[in-house]
CSV table of C-alpha atoms in Angstrom, one decimal:
chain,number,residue,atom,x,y,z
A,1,UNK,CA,102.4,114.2,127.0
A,2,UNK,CA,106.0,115.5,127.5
A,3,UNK,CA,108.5,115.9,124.7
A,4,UNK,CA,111.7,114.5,124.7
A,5,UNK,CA,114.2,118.0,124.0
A,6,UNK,CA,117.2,116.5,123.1
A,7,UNK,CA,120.6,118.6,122.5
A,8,UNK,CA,122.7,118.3,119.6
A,9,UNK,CA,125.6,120.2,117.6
A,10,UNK,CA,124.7,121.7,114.5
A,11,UNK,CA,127.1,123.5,111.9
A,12,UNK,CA,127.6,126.8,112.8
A,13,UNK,CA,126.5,126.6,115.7
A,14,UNK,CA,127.4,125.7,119.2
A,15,UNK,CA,124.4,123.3,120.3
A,16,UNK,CA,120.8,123.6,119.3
A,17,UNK,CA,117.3,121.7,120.9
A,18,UNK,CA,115.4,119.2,119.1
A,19,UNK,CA,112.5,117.6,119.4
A,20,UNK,CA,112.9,113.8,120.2
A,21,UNK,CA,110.2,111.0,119.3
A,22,UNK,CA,106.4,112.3,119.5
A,23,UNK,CA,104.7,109.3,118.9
A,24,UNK,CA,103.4,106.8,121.4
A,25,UNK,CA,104.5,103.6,121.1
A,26,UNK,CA,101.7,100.9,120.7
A,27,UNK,CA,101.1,96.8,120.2
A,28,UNK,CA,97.5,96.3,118.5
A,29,UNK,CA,94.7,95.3,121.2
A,30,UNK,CA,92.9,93.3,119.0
A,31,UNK,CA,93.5,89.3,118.9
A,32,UNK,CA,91.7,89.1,115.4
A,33,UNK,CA,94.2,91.4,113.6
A,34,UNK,CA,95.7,89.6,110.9
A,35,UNK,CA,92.9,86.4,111.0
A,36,UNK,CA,90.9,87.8,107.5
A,37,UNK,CA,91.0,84.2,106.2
A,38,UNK,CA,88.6,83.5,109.1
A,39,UNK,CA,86.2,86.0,108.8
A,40,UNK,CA,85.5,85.2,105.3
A,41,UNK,CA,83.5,82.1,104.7
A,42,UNK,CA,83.6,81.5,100.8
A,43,UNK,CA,86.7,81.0,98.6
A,44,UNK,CA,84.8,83.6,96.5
A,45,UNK,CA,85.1,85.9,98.8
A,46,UNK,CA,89.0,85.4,99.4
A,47,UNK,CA,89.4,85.5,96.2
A,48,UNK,CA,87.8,88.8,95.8
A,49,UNK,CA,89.8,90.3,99.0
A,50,UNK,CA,93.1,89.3,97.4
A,51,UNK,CA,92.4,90.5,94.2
A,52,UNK,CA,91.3,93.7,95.5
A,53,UNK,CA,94.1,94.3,97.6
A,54,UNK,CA,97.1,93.3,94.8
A,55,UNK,CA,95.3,95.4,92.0
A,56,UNK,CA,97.6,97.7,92.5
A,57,UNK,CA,100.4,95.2,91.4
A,58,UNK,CA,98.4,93.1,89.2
A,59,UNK,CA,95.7,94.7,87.2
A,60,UNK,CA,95.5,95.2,83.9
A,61,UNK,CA,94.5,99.2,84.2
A,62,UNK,CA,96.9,101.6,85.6
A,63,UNK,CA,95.9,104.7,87.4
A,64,UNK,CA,97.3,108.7,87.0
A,65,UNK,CA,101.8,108.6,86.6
A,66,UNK,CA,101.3,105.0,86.9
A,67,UNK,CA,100.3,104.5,83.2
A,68,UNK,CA,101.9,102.8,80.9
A,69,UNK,CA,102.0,103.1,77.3
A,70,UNK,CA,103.2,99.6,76.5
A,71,UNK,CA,102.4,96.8,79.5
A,72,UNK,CA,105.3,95.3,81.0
């Protein structure tokens, strides 16, 4: 992979190289991405996956500079 040098002024300085963009731009391959209400079959388990993922937001115990003395 090349990298993009670009030029640019800096303060006191006449013009200096940086390093433009290094990443590779990408679009998921997969046409199930985003379809988890599909691939789980109970409302149990849907229940479980959302409560899993906003537990961070939601639950009642808070983890490390996150805790709390007095719940909000």
């Amino acid at each position: 992979m090349e990298y993009k040098v670009e030029k640019k002024s800096a303060p006191g300085r006449k013009e200096v190289e940086v390093l433009g963009a290094t990443f590779e731009a990408g679009t998921p391959d997969d046409s199930e991405v985003g379809r988890w209400r599909q691939k789980l079959d109970s409302r149990k388990e849907k229940l479980k996956y959302l409560e899993t993922g906003e537990r961070y937001w939601y639950g009642e115990e808070w983890y490390g500079s996150e805790k709390r003395k007095t719940p909000a």
